[in-house]
XYZ file of C-alpha atoms in Angstrom:
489
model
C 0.000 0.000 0.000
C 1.458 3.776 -1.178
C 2.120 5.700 1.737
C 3.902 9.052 2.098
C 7.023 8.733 4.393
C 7.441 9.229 7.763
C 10.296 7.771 10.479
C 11.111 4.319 9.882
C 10.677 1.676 12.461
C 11.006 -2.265 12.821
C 7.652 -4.532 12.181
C 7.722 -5.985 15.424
C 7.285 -10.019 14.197
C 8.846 -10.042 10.971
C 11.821 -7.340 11.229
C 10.391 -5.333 8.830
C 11.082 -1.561 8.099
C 7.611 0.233 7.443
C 6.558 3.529 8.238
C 4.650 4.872 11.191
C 1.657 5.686 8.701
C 1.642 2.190 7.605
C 1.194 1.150 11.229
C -1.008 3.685 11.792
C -3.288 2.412 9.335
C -2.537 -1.004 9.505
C -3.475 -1.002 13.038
C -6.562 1.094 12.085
C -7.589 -1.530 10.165
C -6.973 -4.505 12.186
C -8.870 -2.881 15.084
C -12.197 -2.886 13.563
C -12.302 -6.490 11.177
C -16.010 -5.354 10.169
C -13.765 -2.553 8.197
C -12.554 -4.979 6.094
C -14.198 -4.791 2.465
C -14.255 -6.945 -0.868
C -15.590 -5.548 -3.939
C -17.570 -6.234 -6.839
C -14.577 -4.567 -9.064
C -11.990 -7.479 -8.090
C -14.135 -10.029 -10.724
C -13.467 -7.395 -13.616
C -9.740 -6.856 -13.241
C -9.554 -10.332 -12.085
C -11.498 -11.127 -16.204
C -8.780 -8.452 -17.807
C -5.681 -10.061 -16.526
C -7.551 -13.672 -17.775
C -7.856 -11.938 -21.506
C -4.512 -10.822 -21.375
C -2.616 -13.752 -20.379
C -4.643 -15.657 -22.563
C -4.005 -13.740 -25.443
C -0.534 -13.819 -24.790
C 0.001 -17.548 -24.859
C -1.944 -17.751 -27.919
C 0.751 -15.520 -29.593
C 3.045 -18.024 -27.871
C 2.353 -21.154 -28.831
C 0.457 -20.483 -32.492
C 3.059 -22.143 -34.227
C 3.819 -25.308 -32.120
C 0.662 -27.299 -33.244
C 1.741 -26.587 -36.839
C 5.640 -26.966 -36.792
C 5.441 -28.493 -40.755
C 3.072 -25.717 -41.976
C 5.558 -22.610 -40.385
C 8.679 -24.316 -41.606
C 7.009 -24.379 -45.401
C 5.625 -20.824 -44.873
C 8.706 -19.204 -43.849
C 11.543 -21.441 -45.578
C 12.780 -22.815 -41.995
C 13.812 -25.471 -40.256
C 12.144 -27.547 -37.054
C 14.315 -26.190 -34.700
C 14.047 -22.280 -36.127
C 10.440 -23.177 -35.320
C 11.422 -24.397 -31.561
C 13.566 -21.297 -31.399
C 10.163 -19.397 -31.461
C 8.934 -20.626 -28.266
C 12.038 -21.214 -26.975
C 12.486 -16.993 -27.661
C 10.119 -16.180 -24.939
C 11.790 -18.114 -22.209
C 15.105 -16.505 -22.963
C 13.550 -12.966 -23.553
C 11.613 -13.552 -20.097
C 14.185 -13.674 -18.161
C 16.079 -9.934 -17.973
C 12.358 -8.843 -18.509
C 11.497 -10.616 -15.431
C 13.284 -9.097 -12.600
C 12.185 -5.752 -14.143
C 8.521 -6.768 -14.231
C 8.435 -7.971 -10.814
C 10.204 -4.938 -9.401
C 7.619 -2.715 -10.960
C 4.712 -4.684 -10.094
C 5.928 -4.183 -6.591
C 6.843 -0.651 -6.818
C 3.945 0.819 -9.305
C 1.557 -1.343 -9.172
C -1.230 -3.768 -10.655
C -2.357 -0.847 -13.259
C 0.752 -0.061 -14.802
C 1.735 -3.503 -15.115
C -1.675 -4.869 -16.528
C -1.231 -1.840 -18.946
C 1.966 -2.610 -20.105
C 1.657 -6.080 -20.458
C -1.664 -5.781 -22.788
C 0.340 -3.142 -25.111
C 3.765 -5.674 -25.484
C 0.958 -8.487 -26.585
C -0.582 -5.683 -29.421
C 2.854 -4.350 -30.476
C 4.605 -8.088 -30.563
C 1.541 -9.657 -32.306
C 1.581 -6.616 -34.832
C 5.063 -6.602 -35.534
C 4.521 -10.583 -36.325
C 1.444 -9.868 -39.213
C 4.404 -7.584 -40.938
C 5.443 -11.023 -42.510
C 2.523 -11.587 -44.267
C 3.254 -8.961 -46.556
C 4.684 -9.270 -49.715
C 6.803 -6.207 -49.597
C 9.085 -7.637 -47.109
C 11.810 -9.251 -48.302
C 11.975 -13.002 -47.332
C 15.125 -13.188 -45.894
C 13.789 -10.607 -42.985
C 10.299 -12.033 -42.279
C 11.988 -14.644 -39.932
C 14.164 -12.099 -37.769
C 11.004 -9.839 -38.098
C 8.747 -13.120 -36.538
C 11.523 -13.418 -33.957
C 11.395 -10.051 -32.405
C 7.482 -10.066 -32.280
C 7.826 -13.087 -30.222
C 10.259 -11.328 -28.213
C 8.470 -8.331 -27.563
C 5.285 -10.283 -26.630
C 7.491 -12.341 -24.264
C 8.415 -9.218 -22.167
C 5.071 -8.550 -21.965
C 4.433 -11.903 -20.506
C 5.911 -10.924 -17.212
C 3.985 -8.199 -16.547
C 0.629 -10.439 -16.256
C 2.239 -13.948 -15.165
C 3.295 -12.184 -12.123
C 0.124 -10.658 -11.196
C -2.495 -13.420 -10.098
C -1.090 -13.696 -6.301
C -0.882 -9.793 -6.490
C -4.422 -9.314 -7.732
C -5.368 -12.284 -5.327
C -4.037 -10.805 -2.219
C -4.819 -6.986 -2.679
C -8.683 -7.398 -4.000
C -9.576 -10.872 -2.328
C -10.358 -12.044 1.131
C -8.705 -14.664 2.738
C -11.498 -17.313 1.551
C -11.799 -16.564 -2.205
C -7.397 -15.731 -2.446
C -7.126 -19.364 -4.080
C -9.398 -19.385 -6.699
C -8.683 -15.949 -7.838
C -4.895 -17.349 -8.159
C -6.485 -20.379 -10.090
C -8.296 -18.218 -12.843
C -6.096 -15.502 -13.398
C -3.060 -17.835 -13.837
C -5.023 -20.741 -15.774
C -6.260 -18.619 -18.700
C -2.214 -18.550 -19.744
C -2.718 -22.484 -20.505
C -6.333 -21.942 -21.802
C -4.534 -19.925 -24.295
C -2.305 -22.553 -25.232
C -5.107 -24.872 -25.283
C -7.412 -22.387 -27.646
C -3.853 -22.352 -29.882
C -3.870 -26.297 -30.267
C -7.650 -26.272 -31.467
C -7.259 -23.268 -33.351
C -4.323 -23.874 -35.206
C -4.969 -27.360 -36.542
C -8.173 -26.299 -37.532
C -7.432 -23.257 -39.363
C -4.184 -24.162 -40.694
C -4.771 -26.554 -43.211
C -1.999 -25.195 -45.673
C 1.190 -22.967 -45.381
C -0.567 -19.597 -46.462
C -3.703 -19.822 -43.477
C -0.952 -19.089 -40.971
C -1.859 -15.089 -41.548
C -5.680 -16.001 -40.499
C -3.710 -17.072 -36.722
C -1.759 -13.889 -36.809
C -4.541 -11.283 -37.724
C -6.651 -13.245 -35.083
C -3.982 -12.817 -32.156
C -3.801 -9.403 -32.805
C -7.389 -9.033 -32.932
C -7.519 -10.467 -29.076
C -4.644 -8.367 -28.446
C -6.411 -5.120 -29.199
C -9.042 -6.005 -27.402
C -7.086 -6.587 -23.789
C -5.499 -3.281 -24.416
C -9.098 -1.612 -25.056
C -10.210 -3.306 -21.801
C -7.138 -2.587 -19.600
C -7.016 1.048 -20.448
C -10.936 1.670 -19.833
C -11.801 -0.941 -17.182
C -8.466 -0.755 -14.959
C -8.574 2.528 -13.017
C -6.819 1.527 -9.714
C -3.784 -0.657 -8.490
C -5.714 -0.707 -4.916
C -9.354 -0.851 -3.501
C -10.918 1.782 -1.707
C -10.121 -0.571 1.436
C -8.328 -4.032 2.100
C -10.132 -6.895 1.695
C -7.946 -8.682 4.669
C -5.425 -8.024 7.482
C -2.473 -9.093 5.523
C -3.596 -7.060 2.497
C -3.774 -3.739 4.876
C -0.058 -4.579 5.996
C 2.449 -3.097 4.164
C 4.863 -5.630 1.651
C 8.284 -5.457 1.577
C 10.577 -3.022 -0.928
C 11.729 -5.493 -3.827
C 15.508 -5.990 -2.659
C 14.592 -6.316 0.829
C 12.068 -9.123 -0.083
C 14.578 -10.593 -2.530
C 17.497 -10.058 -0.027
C 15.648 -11.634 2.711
C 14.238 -14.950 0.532
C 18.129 -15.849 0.602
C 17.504 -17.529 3.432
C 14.428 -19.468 3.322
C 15.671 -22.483 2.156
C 12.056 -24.195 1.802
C 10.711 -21.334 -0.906
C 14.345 -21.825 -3.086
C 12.978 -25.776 -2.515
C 9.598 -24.884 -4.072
C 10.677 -22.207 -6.258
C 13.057 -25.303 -8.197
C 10.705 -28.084 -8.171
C 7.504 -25.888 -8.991
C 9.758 -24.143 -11.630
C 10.484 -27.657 -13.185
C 7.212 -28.506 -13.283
C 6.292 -25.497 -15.725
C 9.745 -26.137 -17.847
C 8.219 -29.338 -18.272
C 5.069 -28.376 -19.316
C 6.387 -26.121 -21.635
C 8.788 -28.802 -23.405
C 5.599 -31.132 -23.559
C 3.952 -28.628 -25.295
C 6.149 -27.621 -27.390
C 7.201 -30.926 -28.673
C 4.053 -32.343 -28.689
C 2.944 -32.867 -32.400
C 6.940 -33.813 -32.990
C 6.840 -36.445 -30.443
C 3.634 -37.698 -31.696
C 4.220 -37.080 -36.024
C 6.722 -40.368 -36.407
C 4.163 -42.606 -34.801
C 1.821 -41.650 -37.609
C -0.691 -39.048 -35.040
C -1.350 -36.263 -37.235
C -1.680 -32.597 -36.458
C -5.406 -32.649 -35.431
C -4.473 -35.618 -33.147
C -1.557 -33.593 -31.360
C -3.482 -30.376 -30.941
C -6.394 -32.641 -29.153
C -4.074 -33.782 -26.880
C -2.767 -30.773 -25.928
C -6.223 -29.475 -25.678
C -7.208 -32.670 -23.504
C -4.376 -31.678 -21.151
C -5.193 -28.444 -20.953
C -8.717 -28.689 -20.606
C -8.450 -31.496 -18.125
C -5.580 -29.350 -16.327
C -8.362 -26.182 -15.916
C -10.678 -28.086 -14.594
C -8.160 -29.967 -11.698
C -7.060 -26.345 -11.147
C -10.254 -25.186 -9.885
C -10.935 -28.531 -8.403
C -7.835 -27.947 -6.296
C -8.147 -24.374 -5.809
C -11.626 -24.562 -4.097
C -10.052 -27.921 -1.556
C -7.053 -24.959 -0.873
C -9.633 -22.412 -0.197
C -11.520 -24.572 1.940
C -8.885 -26.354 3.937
C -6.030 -24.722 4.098
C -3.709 -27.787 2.999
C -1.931 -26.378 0.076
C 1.159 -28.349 0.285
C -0.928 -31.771 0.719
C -2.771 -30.585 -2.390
C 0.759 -29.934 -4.279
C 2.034 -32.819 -3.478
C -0.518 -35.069 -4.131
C -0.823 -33.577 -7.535
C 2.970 -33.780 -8.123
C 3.208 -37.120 -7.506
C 0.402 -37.947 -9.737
C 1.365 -35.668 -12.415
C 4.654 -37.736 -12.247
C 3.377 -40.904 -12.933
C 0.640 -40.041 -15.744
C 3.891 -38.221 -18.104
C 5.973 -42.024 -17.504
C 2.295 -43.576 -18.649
C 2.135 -40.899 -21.662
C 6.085 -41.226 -22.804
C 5.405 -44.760 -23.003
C 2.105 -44.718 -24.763
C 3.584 -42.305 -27.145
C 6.342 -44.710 -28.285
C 3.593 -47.428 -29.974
C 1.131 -46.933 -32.752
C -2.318 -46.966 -33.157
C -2.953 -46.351 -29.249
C -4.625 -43.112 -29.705
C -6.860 -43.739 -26.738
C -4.031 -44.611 -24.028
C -2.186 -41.244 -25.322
C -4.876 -39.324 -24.810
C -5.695 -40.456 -21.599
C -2.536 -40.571 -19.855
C -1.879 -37.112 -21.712
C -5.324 -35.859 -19.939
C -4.634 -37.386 -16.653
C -1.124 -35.628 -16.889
C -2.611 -31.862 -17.094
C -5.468 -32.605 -14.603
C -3.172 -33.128 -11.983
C -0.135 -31.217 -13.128
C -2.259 -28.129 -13.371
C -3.825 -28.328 -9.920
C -0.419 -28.124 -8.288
C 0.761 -24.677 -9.841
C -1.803 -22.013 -8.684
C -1.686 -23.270 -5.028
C 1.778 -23.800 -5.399
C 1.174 -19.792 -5.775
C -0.401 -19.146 -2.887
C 2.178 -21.724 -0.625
C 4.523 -19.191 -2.021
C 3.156 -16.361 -0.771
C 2.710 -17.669 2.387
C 5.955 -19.202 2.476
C 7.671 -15.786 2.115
C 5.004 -13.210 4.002
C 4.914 -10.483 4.438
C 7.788 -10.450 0.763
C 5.830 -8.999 -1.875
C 3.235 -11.366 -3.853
C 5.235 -10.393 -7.666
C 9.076 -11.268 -5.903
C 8.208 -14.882 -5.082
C 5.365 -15.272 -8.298
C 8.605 -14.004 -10.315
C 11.116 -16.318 -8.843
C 8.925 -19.503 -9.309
C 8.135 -18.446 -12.994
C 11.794 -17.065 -13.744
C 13.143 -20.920 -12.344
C 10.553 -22.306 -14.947
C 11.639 -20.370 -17.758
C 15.380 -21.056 -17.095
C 15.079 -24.804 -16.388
C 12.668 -24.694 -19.872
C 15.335 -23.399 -21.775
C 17.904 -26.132 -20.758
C 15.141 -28.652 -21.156
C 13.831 -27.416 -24.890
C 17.534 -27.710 -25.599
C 18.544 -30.511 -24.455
C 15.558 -32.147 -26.024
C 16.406 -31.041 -29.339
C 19.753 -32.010 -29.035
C 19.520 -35.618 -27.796
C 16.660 -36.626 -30.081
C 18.006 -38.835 -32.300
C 17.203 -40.191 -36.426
C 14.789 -42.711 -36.867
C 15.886 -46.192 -37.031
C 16.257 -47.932 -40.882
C 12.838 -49.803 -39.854
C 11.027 -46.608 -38.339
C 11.963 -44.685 -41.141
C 9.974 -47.348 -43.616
C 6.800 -47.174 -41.858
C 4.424 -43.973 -42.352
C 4.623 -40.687 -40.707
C 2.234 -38.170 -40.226
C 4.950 -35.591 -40.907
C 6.667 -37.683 -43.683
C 10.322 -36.372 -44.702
C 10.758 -34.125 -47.159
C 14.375 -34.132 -47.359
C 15.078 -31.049 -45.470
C 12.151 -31.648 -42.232
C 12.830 -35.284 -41.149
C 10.704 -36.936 -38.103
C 12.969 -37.893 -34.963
C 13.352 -40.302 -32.771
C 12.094 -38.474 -29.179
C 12.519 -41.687 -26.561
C 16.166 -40.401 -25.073
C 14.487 -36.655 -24.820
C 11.259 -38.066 -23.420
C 13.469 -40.523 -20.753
C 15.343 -37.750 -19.494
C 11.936 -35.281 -19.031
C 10.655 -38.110 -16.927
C 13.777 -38.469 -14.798
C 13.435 -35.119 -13.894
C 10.422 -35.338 -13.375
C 10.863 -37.776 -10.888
C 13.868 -35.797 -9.169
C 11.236 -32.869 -8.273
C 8.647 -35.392 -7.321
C 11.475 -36.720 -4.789
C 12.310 -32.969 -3.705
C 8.600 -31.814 -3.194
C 7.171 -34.455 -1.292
C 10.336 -35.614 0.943
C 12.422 -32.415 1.710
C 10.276 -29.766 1.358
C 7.812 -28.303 4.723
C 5.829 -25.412 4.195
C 5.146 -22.909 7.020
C 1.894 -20.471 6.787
C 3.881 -17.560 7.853
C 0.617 -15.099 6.307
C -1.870 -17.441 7.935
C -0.669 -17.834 10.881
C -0.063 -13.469 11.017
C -4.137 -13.553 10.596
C -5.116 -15.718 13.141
C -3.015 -13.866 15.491
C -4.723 -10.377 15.032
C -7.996 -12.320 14.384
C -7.311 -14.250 17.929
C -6.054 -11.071 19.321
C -9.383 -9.019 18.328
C -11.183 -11.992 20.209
C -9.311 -11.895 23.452
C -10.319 -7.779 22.974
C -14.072 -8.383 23.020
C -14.577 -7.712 19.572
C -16.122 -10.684 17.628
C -14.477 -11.367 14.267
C -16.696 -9.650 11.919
C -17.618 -11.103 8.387
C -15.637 -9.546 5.386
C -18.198 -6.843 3.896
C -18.972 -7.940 0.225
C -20.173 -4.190 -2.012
């Protein structure tokens, strides 16, 4: 919360240096609970940061579904194609630690703002290489630096469902508002697999995908700019939300040592690096077994859609009980086992129906762990700002995704003389030839199974924000004054 300065002094639990006019009204606050408001505003910011994340992974992952059809259309290889998802998690990261510092230090608005505009002016810059004016040889890098402006633009929204969570949303509803605003980035990628397998049916519909992302583009920036008119409520939905966060580099400084987050932060991290290799890869992994394009994007749509609806699933069981890390775990170990089931299903033909079951069963319960894993975080780190330990989980993923997407590439091998005989959904055309994907897909697992290891033996969490609430709550009680129901306008 803004406040003008006055003479610092210590938080008395947490060591933290605040003002005397955030105590002041802190203290104001936590006095009277019935002051304590949530309202009706939080569902339409909550919507806008939904339409912009999900526009930007749409301008993400257009091209994945359809690696053949971009690699006609622009005169490029597989891996140039890679390269263009691959772009945003290198571009993320430098973009990152900027985005979450601002987040912290100007706010939800300007950060919602900004992150709408980098999805209109990447996506626009992108359409540029439909035109025949541009010379050939330039529509690539031209296609590369739309991704990467759309990338930086990522940041600025991935970071902000805990923020919008904590600051508009009481204590019961903080989960679920993590859930949607952080699930409509994979609805995104699940509207690109239907989308793009349906409307790319040769190399020339690719501009019908491009003018459409920028069409969804414009319309987040419309909505940000008209709809968005304050970082803050009139009032704080909860204690913790009335308490002031700490400065970036304090919060950052003081995360050194909590060795449990840096535990989360890596194994929640390498959960999203492998989603994003899955996705990816998905139609390659699939093509040599003779599963077309339509095939692949139902798959990832399956996992997606199947992952939205564990999300919520496990997002209403956090808001209810409390039991986020039983929930992660759970859904970790799950998660584990159903992408072994899927690797191995993927290697055989004609088992469409055990691929896309164990590729379901994968996103339902992969998906459920990362939006409380969110909200652990958060509580792990209290009173740290929300956007420091958001960024740090999704800034692991995007670094571990980078060495995995590389790695992959690099370690999947040529077909075998006998594999190479039978047919391919992506037959070879001399220049594009299907791969072998079993030592990529063996490794993935492995490390899968490393983080399952790390998040259900070694790490503990500790409610630190919780645990701050029921203190002043208890503390209001021992007063005489009831604990008064949040005030819904």
């Amino acid at each position: 919360m803004e406040t003008n300065t006055a003479e610092n002094v210590a938080h008395p639990e947490y060591n933290v240096i605040v003002t005397e006019n955030v105590l002041d009204q802190h203290y104001q606050y936590l006095k009277d609970p019935s002051a304590f408001k949530v309202y009706r505003q939080r569902w339409t910011i909550l919507f806008i940061i939904a339409v912009i994340n999900f526009t930007n992974a749409l301008i993400w992952i257009m091209f994945s579904p359809v690696t053949d059809m971009t690699s006609k259309y622009y005169g490029i290889s597989f891996m140039d194609v890679n390269w263009l998802s691959l772009v945003y998690l290198v571009a993320s990261i430098p973009s990152g630690f900027f985005a979450s510092w601002m987040l912290d230090s100007m706010g939800l608005r300007a950060s919602i703002i900004l992150a709408a505009c980098f999805n209109f002016i990447g996506s626009g810059l992108r359409n540029l290489t439909v035109f025949s004016f541009i010379p050939s040889h330039i529509r690539f890098p031209l296609l590369i630096g739309g991704q990467v402006i759309a990338a930086c633009g990522q940041t600025f929204i991935m970071f902000t469902p805990a923020k919008v969570a904590a600051l508009w949303f009481g204590d019961n509803q903080r989960a679920i508002a993590t859930t949607i605003a952080s699930m409509s980035n994979p609805l995104g990628i699940l509207a690109a697999n239907i989308l793009s397998p349906a409307l790319v049916k040769k190399e020339d519909d690719l501009k019908i995908m491009l003018w459409l992302c920028s069409a969804v583009s414009l319309t987040g920036v419309i909505l940000s700019l008209c709809f968005v008119r304050s970082s803050l409520p009139p009032t704080p939905p909860s204690p913790s939300a009335a308490a002031q966060s700490e400065p970036f580099f304090i919060g950052i400084k003081k995360l050194r040592t909590n060795y449990q987050f840096w535990l989360l932060a890596f194994s929640i991290g390498g959960g999203l690096a492998l989603f994003t290799a899955n996705t990816t890869f998905l139609e390659q992994i699939l093509c040599p077994q003779n599963y077309d394009n339509n095939f692949a994007g139902l798959c990832g749509a399956l996992m997606i859609a199947a992952g939205a609806v564990g999300a919520v699933i496990a997002g209403v069981i956090a808001d209810k009980t409390k039991k986020f890390s039983e929930v992660t775990k759970i859904g970790f170990c799950l998660s584990t086992l159903c992408g072994i089931a899927f690797v191995q299903m993927a290697r055989l033909r004609e088992q469409a129906i055990a691929v896309a079951t164990s590729i379901t069963l994968f996103g339902f319960f992969g998906f459920a762990i990362y939006p409380t894993s969110l909200e652990m975080a958060v509580e792990l780190t209290y009173p740290v700002a929300e956007a420091t330990s958001t960024g740090i989980i999704f800034l692991s993923g995007q670094i571990q995704g980078i060495v995995f997407m590389l790695l992959a590439q690099y370690t999947a091998q040529p077909l075998s003389s006998h594999a190479a005989t039978l047919p391919k959904a992506c037959p070879s055309t001399g220049e594009f030839d299907p791969q072998d994907w079993t030592i990529p897909n063996l490794i993935i697992n492995g490390v899968g199974v490393l983080y399952c290891i790390v998040i259900t033996l070694l790490f503990r969490a500790k409610y630190r924000r919780m645990e701050e609430e029921i203190r002043i709550k208890a503390g209001n009680t021992l007063q005489g004054k009831l604990d008064s129901p949040v005030n819904y306008i």
